[in-house]
mmCIF file with all atom_site columns, C-alpha atoms in Angstrom:
data_model
loop_
_atom_site.group_PDB
_atom_site.id
_atom_site.type_symbol
_atom_site.label_atom_id
_atom_site.label_alt_id
_atom_site.label_comp_id
_atom_site.label_asym_id
_atom_site.label_entity_id
_atom_site.label_seq_id
_atom_site.pdbx_PDB_ins_code
_atom_site.Cartn_x
_atom_site.Cartn_y
_atom_site.Cartn_z
_atom_site.occupancy
_atom_site.B_iso_or_equiv
_atom_site.pdbx_formal_charge
_atom_site.auth_seq_id
_atom_site.auth_comp_id
_atom_site.auth_asym_id
_atom_site.auth_atom_id
_atom_site.pdbx_PDB_model_num
ATOM 1   C CA . UNK A 1 1   ? -17.467 11.193  -8.590  1.00 89.00 ? 229 UNK A CA 1
ATOM 2   C CA . UNK A 1 2   ? -18.346 10.743  -12.175 1.00 91.00 ? 230 UNK A CA 1
ATOM 3   C CA . UNK A 1 3   ? -19.902 7.468   -13.206 1.00 90.00 ? 231 UNK A CA 1
ATOM 4   C CA . UNK A 1 4   ? -18.177 5.556   -15.955 1.00 86.00 ? 232 UNK A CA 1
ATOM 5   C CA . UNK A 1 5   ? -14.767 6.224   -14.541 1.00 89.00 ? 233 UNK A CA 1
ATOM 6   C CA . UNK A 1 6   ? -12.531 3.478   -13.242 1.00 94.00 ? 234 UNK A CA 1
ATOM 7   C CA . UNK A 1 7   ? -11.109 3.817   -9.722  1.00 94.00 ? 235 UNK A CA 1
ATOM 8   C CA . UNK A 1 8   ? -7.481  2.956   -8.955  1.00 95.00 ? 236 UNK A CA 1
ATOM 9   C CA . UNK A 1 9   ? -6.305  3.009   -5.353  1.00 94.00 ? 237 UNK A CA 1
ATOM 10  C CA . UNK A 1 10  ? -3.923  1.240   -2.907  1.00 94.00 ? 238 UNK A CA 1
ATOM 11  C CA . UNK A 1 11  ? -5.115  -1.304  -0.393  1.00 94.00 ? 239 UNK A CA 1
ATOM 12  C CA . UNK A 1 12  ? -1.880  -1.052  1.492   1.00 92.00 ? 240 UNK A CA 1
ATOM 13  C CA . UNK A 1 13  ? 1.314   0.619   0.265   1.00 91.00 ? 241 UNK A CA 1
ATOM 14  C CA . UNK A 1 14  ? 4.439   2.401   1.372   1.00 90.00 ? 242 UNK A CA 1
ATOM 15  C CA . UNK A 1 15  ? 6.878   4.934   -0.144  1.00 92.00 ? 243 UNK A CA 1
ATOM 16  C CA . UNK A 1 16  ? 10.497  4.894   0.956   1.00 94.00 ? 244 UNK A CA 1
ATOM 17  C CA . UNK A 1 17  ? 12.796  7.870   0.237   1.00 95.00 ? 245 UNK A CA 1
ATOM 18  C CA . UNK A 1 18  ? 16.514  8.191   0.292   1.00 94.00 ? 246 UNK A CA 1
ATOM 19  C CA . UNK A 1 19  ? 17.557  10.418  3.214   1.00 91.00 ? 247 UNK A CA 1
ATOM 20  C CA . UNK A 1 20  ? 21.207  9.525   3.130   1.00 90.00 ? 248 UNK A CA 1
ATOM 21  C CA . UNK A 1 21  ? 23.076  7.587   0.531   1.00 93.00 ? 249 UNK A CA 1
ATOM 22  C CA . UNK A 1 22  ? 20.743  4.646   0.070   1.00 95.00 ? 250 UNK A CA 1
ATOM 23  C CA . UNK A 1 23  ? 20.246  3.073   -3.313  1.00 97.00 ? 251 UNK A CA 1
ATOM 24  C CA . UNK A 1 24  ? 16.883  2.100   -4.826  1.00 98.00 ? 252 UNK A CA 1
ATOM 25  C CA . UNK A 1 25  ? 17.612  -1.528  -4.135  1.00 97.00 ? 253 UNK A CA 1
ATOM 26  C CA . UNK A 1 26  ? 18.355  -0.806  -0.483  1.00 97.00 ? 254 UNK A CA 1
ATOM 27  C CA . UNK A 1 27  ? 15.158  1.259   -0.190  1.00 97.00 ? 255 UNK A CA 1
ATOM 28  C CA . UNK A 1 28  ? 13.071  -1.597  -1.795  1.00 96.00 ? 256 UNK A CA 1
ATOM 29  C CA . UNK A 1 29  ? 14.634  -4.118  0.547   1.00 95.00 ? 257 UNK A CA 1
ATOM 30  C CA . UNK A 1 30  ? 13.678  -2.061  3.594   1.00 93.00 ? 258 UNK A CA 1
ATOM 31  C CA . UNK A 1 31  ? 10.013  -2.182  2.750   1.00 93.00 ? 259 UNK A CA 1
ATOM 32  C CA . UNK A 1 32  ? 9.688   -5.490  0.898   1.00 94.00 ? 260 UNK A CA 1
ATOM 33  C CA . UNK A 1 33  ? 9.196   -7.462  4.127   1.00 89.00 ? 261 UNK A CA 1
ATOM 34  C CA . UNK A 1 34  ? 6.103   -5.395  4.904   1.00 89.00 ? 262 UNK A CA 1
ATOM 35  C CA . UNK A 1 35  ? 4.454   -6.807  1.843   1.00 90.00 ? 263 UNK A CA 1
ATOM 36  C CA . UNK A 1 36  ? 6.133   -10.161 1.474   1.00 91.00 ? 264 UNK A CA 1
ATOM 37  C CA . UNK A 1 37  ? 4.391   -11.083 4.723   1.00 79.00 ? 265 UNK A CA 1
ATOM 38  C CA . UNK A 1 38  ? 1.092   -9.316  4.128   1.00 86.00 ? 266 UNK A CA 1
ATOM 39  C CA . UNK A 1 39  ? -1.635  -10.908 6.344   1.00 83.00 ? 267 UNK A CA 1
ATOM 40  C CA . UNK A 1 40  ? -4.947  -9.574  5.206   1.00 91.00 ? 268 UNK A CA 1
ATOM 41  C CA . UNK A 1 41  ? -6.209  -7.812  2.074   1.00 95.00 ? 269 UNK A CA 1
ATOM 42  C CA . UNK A 1 42  ? -9.763  -7.168  1.290   1.00 96.00 ? 270 UNK A CA 1
ATOM 43  C CA . UNK A 1 43  ? -11.836 -4.817  -0.745  1.00 97.00 ? 271 UNK A CA 1
ATOM 44  C CA . UNK A 1 44  ? -15.661 -4.816  -0.913  1.00 97.00 ? 272 UNK A CA 1
ATOM 45  C CA . UNK A 1 45  ? -17.967 -2.791  -3.243  1.00 97.00 ? 273 UNK A CA 1
ATOM 46  C CA . UNK A 1 46  ? -21.527 -2.706  -1.949  1.00 97.00 ? 274 UNK A CA 1
ATOM 47  C CA . UNK A 1 47  ? -20.844 -5.768  0.180   1.00 97.00 ? 275 UNK A CA 1
ATOM 48  C CA . UNK A 1 48  ? -19.363 -7.818  -2.618  1.00 96.00 ? 276 UNK A CA 1
ATOM 49  C CA . UNK A 1 49  ? -15.650 -8.793  -2.137  1.00 96.00 ? 277 UNK A CA 1
ATOM 50  C CA . UNK A 1 50  ? -13.099 -8.501  -4.949  1.00 94.00 ? 278 UNK A CA 1
ATOM 51  C CA . UNK A 1 51  ? -12.318 -12.070 -5.785  1.00 90.00 ? 279 UNK A CA 1
ATOM 52  C CA . UNK A 1 52  ? -8.790  -13.369 -5.619  1.00 90.00 ? 280 UNK A CA 1
ATOM 53  C CA . UNK A 1 53  ? -7.200  -10.548 -3.620  1.00 92.00 ? 281 UNK A CA 1
ATOM 54  C CA . UNK A 1 54  ? -6.580  -12.626 -0.534  1.00 88.00 ? 282 UNK A CA 1
ATOM 55  C CA . UNK A 1 55  ? -5.822  -15.840 -2.343  1.00 89.00 ? 283 UNK A CA 1
ATOM 56  C CA . UNK A 1 56  ? -3.560  -14.416 -5.079  1.00 91.00 ? 284 UNK A CA 1
ATOM 57  C CA . UNK A 1 57  ? -2.107  -11.191 -3.670  1.00 91.00 ? 285 UNK A CA 1
ATOM 58  C CA . UNK A 1 58  ? 0.857   -11.028 -6.041  1.00 91.00 ? 286 UNK A CA 1
ATOM 59  C CA . UNK A 1 59  ? -1.560  -10.304 -8.894  1.00 94.00 ? 287 UNK A CA 1
ATOM 60  C CA . UNK A 1 60  ? -2.213  -7.016  -7.186  1.00 95.00 ? 288 UNK A CA 1
ATOM 61  C CA . UNK A 1 61  ? 1.198   -6.123  -5.995  1.00 96.00 ? 289 UNK A CA 1
ATOM 62  C CA . UNK A 1 62  ? 3.019   -3.229  -7.625  1.00 96.00 ? 290 UNK A CA 1
ATOM 63  C CA . UNK A 1 63  ? 6.793   -2.294  -7.036  1.00 96.00 ? 291 UNK A CA 1
ATOM 64  C CA . UNK A 1 64  ? 7.590   1.013   -8.547  1.00 96.00 ? 292 UNK A CA 1
ATOM 65  C CA . UNK A 1 65  ? 10.621  1.988   -10.586 1.00 97.00 ? 293 UNK A CA 1
ATOM 66  C CA . UNK A 1 66  ? 12.912  4.508   -8.793  1.00 98.00 ? 294 UNK A CA 1
ATOM 67  C CA . UNK A 1 67  ? 11.708  8.092   -8.964  1.00 98.00 ? 295 UNK A CA 1
ATOM 68  C CA . UNK A 1 68  ? 12.354  11.536  -7.488  1.00 97.00 ? 296 UNK A CA 1
ATOM 69  C CA . UNK A 1 69  ? 10.010  13.131  -5.016  1.00 96.00 ? 297 UNK A CA 1
ATOM 70  C CA . UNK A 1 70  ? 9.774   16.757  -4.086  1.00 97.00 ? 298 UNK A CA 1
ATOM 71  C CA . UNK A 1 71  ? 8.446   17.389  -0.532  1.00 95.00 ? 299 UNK A CA 1
ATOM 72  C CA . UNK A 1 72  ? 7.106   20.643  0.902   1.00 96.00 ? 300 UNK A CA 1
ATOM 73  C CA . UNK A 1 73  ? 7.969   21.779  4.355   1.00 94.00 ? 301 UNK A CA 1
ATOM 74  C CA . UNK A 1 74  ? 4.856   20.170  5.752   1.00 92.00 ? 302 UNK A CA 1
ATOM 75  C CA . UNK A 1 75  ? 4.491   16.719  4.271   1.00 92.00 ? 303 UNK A CA 1
ATOM 76  C CA . UNK A 1 76  ? 2.921   13.351  4.658   1.00 88.00 ? 304 UNK A CA 1
ATOM 77  C CA . UNK A 1 77  ? 5.811   11.939  6.641   1.00 88.00 ? 305 UNK A CA 1
ATOM 78  C CA . UNK A 1 78  ? 4.932   14.014  9.584   1.00 90.00 ? 306 UNK A CA 1
ATOM 79  C CA . UNK A 1 79  ? 1.933   11.652  10.082  1.00 88.00 ? 307 UNK A CA 1
ATOM 80  C CA . UNK A 1 80  ? 4.433   9.026   10.849  1.00 82.00 ? 308 UNK A CA 1
ATOM 81  C CA . UNK A 1 81  ? 6.472   11.199  13.186  1.00 86.00 ? 309 UNK A CA 1
ATOM 82  C CA . UNK A 1 82  ? 9.235   11.376  10.511  1.00 88.00 ? 310 UNK A CA 1
ATOM 83  C CA . UNK A 1 83  ? 10.568  14.926  9.981   1.00 90.00 ? 311 UNK A CA 1
ATOM 84  C CA . UNK A 1 84  ? 11.886  15.358  6.403   1.00 92.00 ? 312 UNK A CA 1
ATOM 85  C CA . UNK A 1 85  ? 12.776  18.975  5.441   1.00 93.00 ? 313 UNK A CA 1
ATOM 86  C CA . UNK A 1 86  ? 11.494  20.337  2.217   1.00 95.00 ? 314 UNK A CA 1
ATOM 87  C CA . UNK A 1 87  ? 13.560  19.350  -0.807  1.00 95.00 ? 315 UNK A CA 1
ATOM 88  C CA . UNK A 1 88  ? 14.048  16.802  -3.564  1.00 96.00 ? 316 UNK A CA 1
ATOM 89  C CA . UNK A 1 89  ? 14.655  13.221  -2.503  1.00 96.00 ? 317 UNK A CA 1
ATOM 90  C CA . UNK A 1 90  ? 16.147  10.703  -4.874  1.00 97.00 ? 318 UNK A CA 1
ATOM 91  C CA . UNK A 1 91  ? 15.766  7.845   -5.310  1.00 98.00 ? 319 UNK A CA 1
ATOM 92  C CA . UNK A 1 92  ? 12.416  6.948   -3.826  1.00 97.00 ? 320 UNK A CA 1
ATOM 93  C CA . UNK A 1 93  ? 10.464  3.742   -4.358  1.00 98.00 ? 321 UNK A CA 1
ATOM 94  C CA . UNK A 1 94  ? 6.951   2.430   -3.615  1.00 96.00 ? 322 UNK A CA 1
ATOM 95  C CA . UNK A 1 95  ? 5.650   -1.078  -2.966  1.00 96.00 ? 323 UNK A CA 1
ATOM 96  C CA . UNK A 1 96  ? 2.108   -2.274  -2.200  1.00 94.00 ? 324 UNK A CA 1
ATOM 97  C CA . UNK A 1 97  ? -1.148  -3.763  -3.338  1.00 95.00 ? 325 UNK A CA 1
ATOM 98  C CA . UNK A 1 98  ? -3.419  -1.836  -5.636  1.00 95.00 ? 326 UNK A CA 1
ATOM 99  C CA . UNK A 1 99  ? -6.879  -2.308  -7.183  1.00 95.00 ? 327 UNK A CA 1
ATOM 100 C CA . UNK A 1 100 ? -8.355  -1.023  -10.408 1.00 95.00 ? 328 UNK A CA 1
ATOM 101 C CA . UNK A 1 101 ? -12.216 -1.083  -10.147 1.00 94.00 ? 329 UNK A CA 1
ATOM 102 C CA . UNK A 1 102 ? -14.362 -1.056  -13.134 1.00 93.00 ? 330 UNK A CA 1
ATOM 103 C CA . UNK A 1 103 ? -16.537 2.004   -13.457 1.00 94.00 ? 331 UNK A CA 1
ATOM 104 C CA . UNK A 1 104 ? -19.400 2.226   -10.976 1.00 94.00 ? 332 UNK A CA 1
ATOM 105 C CA . UNK A 1 105 ? -23.084 2.591   -12.001 1.00 93.00 ? 333 UNK A CA 1
ATOM 106 C CA . UNK A 1 106 ? -24.847 5.826   -11.353 1.00 95.00 ? 334 UNK A CA 1
ATOM 107 C CA . UNK A 1 107 ? -25.951 5.797   -7.647  1.00 95.00 ? 335 UNK A CA 1
ATOM 108 C CA . UNK A 1 108 ? -24.613 5.418   -4.145  1.00 97.00 ? 336 UNK A CA 1
ATOM 109 C CA . UNK A 1 109 ? -22.020 2.914   -3.307  1.00 96.00 ? 337 UNK A CA 1
ATOM 110 C CA . UNK A 1 110 ? -20.035 1.688   -0.316  1.00 98.00 ? 338 UNK A CA 1
ATOM 111 C CA . UNK A 1 111 ? -16.317 0.883   -0.724  1.00 98.00 ? 339 UNK A CA 1
ATOM 112 C CA . UNK A 1 112 ? -14.531 -0.875  2.071   1.00 98.00 ? 340 UNK A CA 1
ATOM 113 C CA . UNK A 1 113 ? -10.768 -1.322  2.073   1.00 97.00 ? 341 UNK A CA 1
ATOM 114 C CA . UNK A 1 114 ? -8.920  -3.385  4.661   1.00 96.00 ? 342 UNK A CA 1
ATOM 115 C CA . UNK A 1 115 ? -5.247  -4.394  4.768   1.00 92.00 ? 343 UNK A CA 1
ATOM 116 C CA . UNK A 1 116 ? -2.800  -5.686  7.341   1.00 90.00 ? 344 UNK A CA 1
ATOM 117 C CA . UNK A 1 117 ? 0.965   -6.114  7.054   1.00 86.00 ? 345 UNK A CA 1
ATOM 118 C CA . UNK A 1 118 ? 3.792   -6.761  9.576   1.00 86.00 ? 346 UNK A CA 1
ATOM 119 C CA . UNK A 1 119 ? 4.787   -3.112  9.347   1.00 84.00 ? 347 UNK A CA 1
ATOM 120 C CA . UNK A 1 120 ? 2.297   -1.017  11.045  1.00 76.00 ? 348 UNK A CA 1
ATOM 121 C CA . UNK A 1 121 ? -1.232  -0.623  12.056  1.00 78.00 ? 349 UNK A CA 1
ATOM 122 C CA . UNK A 1 122 ? -4.106  -2.191  10.183  1.00 86.00 ? 350 UNK A CA 1
ATOM 123 C CA . UNK A 1 123 ? -5.616  -0.080  7.460   1.00 88.00 ? 351 UNK A CA 1
ATOM 124 C CA . UNK A 1 124 ? -9.492  -0.033  7.471   1.00 94.00 ? 352 UNK A CA 1
ATOM 125 C CA . UNK A 1 125 ? -11.472 2.621   5.730   1.00 96.00 ? 353 UNK A CA 1
ATOM 126 C CA . UNK A 1 126 ? -15.001 2.928   4.348   1.00 98.00 ? 354 UNK A CA 1
ATOM 127 C CA . UNK A 1 127 ? -15.974 5.330   1.637   1.00 97.00 ? 355 UNK A CA 1
ATOM 128 C CA . UNK A 1 128 ? -19.464 6.344   0.697   1.00 97.00 ? 356 UNK A CA 1
ATOM 129 C CA . UNK A 1 129 ? -19.335 7.226   -2.944  1.00 96.00 ? 357 UNK A CA 1
ATOM 130 C CA . UNK A 1 130 ? -21.962 8.754   -5.203  1.00 96.00 ? 358 UNK A CA 1
ATOM 131 C CA . UNK A 1 131 ? -21.439 8.090   -8.843  1.00 95.00 ? 359 UNK A CA 1
ATOM 132 C CA . UNK A 1 132 ? -23.240 10.753  -10.766 1.00 95.00 ? 360 UNK A CA 1
ATOM 133 C CA . UNK A 1 133 ? -23.764 11.235  -14.447 1.00 92.00 ? 361 UNK A CA 1
ATOM 134 C CA . UNK A 1 134 ? -21.093 13.396  -15.999 1.00 79.00 ? 362 UNK A CA 1
ATOM 135 C CA . UNK A 1 135 ? -21.490 16.053  -18.674 1.00 74.00 ? 363 UNK A CA 1
ATOM 136 C CA . UNK A 1 136 ? -20.077 13.456  -21.119 1.00 64.00 ? 364 UNK A CA 1
ATOM 137 C CA . UNK A 1 137 ? -22.975 11.086  -20.193 1.00 56.00 ? 365 UNK A CA 1
ATOM 138 C CA . UNK A 1 138 ? -25.580 13.808  -20.915 1.00 57.00 ? 366 UNK A CA 1
ATOM 139 C CA . UNK A 1 139 ? -23.881 14.741  -24.135 1.00 54.00 ? 367 UNK A CA 1
ATOM 140 C CA . UNK A 1 140 ? -23.794 11.190  -25.289 1.00 58.00 ? 368 UNK A CA 1
ATOM 141 C CA . UNK A 1 141 ? -27.500 10.784  -24.220 1.00 56.00 ? 369 UNK A CA 1
ATOM 142 C CA . UNK A 1 142 ? -28.376 13.853  -26.226 1.00 55.00 ? 370 UNK A CA 1
ATOM 143 C CA . UNK A 1 143 ? -26.460 12.536  -29.247 1.00 62.00 ? 371 UNK A CA 1
ATOM 144 C CA . UNK A 1 144 ? -28.180 9.164   -29.049 1.00 57.00 ? 372 UNK A CA 1
ATOM 145 C CA . UNK A 1 145 ? -31.536 10.850  -28.836 1.00 52.00 ? 373 UNK A CA 1
ATOM 146 C CA . UNK A 1 146 ? -30.727 12.978  -31.879 1.00 63.00 ? 374 UNK A CA 1
ATOM 147 C CA . UNK A 1 147 ? -29.599 9.845   -33.808 1.00 64.00 ? 375 UNK A CA 1
ATOM 148 C CA . UNK A 1 148 ? -32.868 8.091   -32.845 1.00 58.00 ? 376 UNK A CA 1
ATOM 149 C CA . UNK A 1 149 ? -34.867 11.126  -33.917 1.00 55.00 ? 377 UNK A CA 1
ATOM 150 C CA . UNK A 1 150 ? -33.086 11.167  -37.302 1.00 58.00 ? 378 UNK A CA 1
ATOM 151 C CA . UNK A 1 151 ? -33.653 7.410   -37.669 1.00 58.00 ? 379 UNK A CA 1
ATOM 152 C CA . UNK A 1 152 ? -37.359 7.893   -37.056 1.00 53.00 ? 380 UNK A CA 1
ATOM 153 C CA . UNK A 1 153 ? -37.580 10.841  -39.457 1.00 57.00 ? 381 UNK A CA 1
ATOM 154 C CA . UNK A 1 154 ? -35.912 8.885   -42.165 1.00 56.00 ? 382 UNK A CA 1
ATOM 155 C CA . UNK A 1 155 ? -38.311 5.956   -41.867 1.00 53.00 ? 383 UNK A CA 1
ATOM 156 C CA . UNK A 1 156 ? -41.412 8.239   -41.913 1.00 54.00 ? 384 UNK A CA 1
#
């Protein structure tokens, strides 16, 4: 992944789609209890926990506006043993806890995400990330070197 890019990801989240005649409000109510009663939220970067996530979870909670979703024949819901044929589903809503991490320094990093809610299995995943300089970084470095060179030339 490029260094100097912020990371945005869910700790735990759900999407609920209308499969009958449900309203956005009804869909939200169906999944709200999963997050109103969240029991554990944690994110660690290189062994350092994100402060406040467990103590103040509402600061990290995001409830979407209603939206439409187009599903292909084989879709994510199959993972949960839910068969939804391809098509456009409306409305759909999402609820959950999300993190925006500041950009990581160049190098290797360990990102651990853990979440538990009353609605399902605990979520526990570890990512090994390598933040690499991007072309933008090298272009900026070249520009800085050029500016330093010009500054030296003008003082000589």
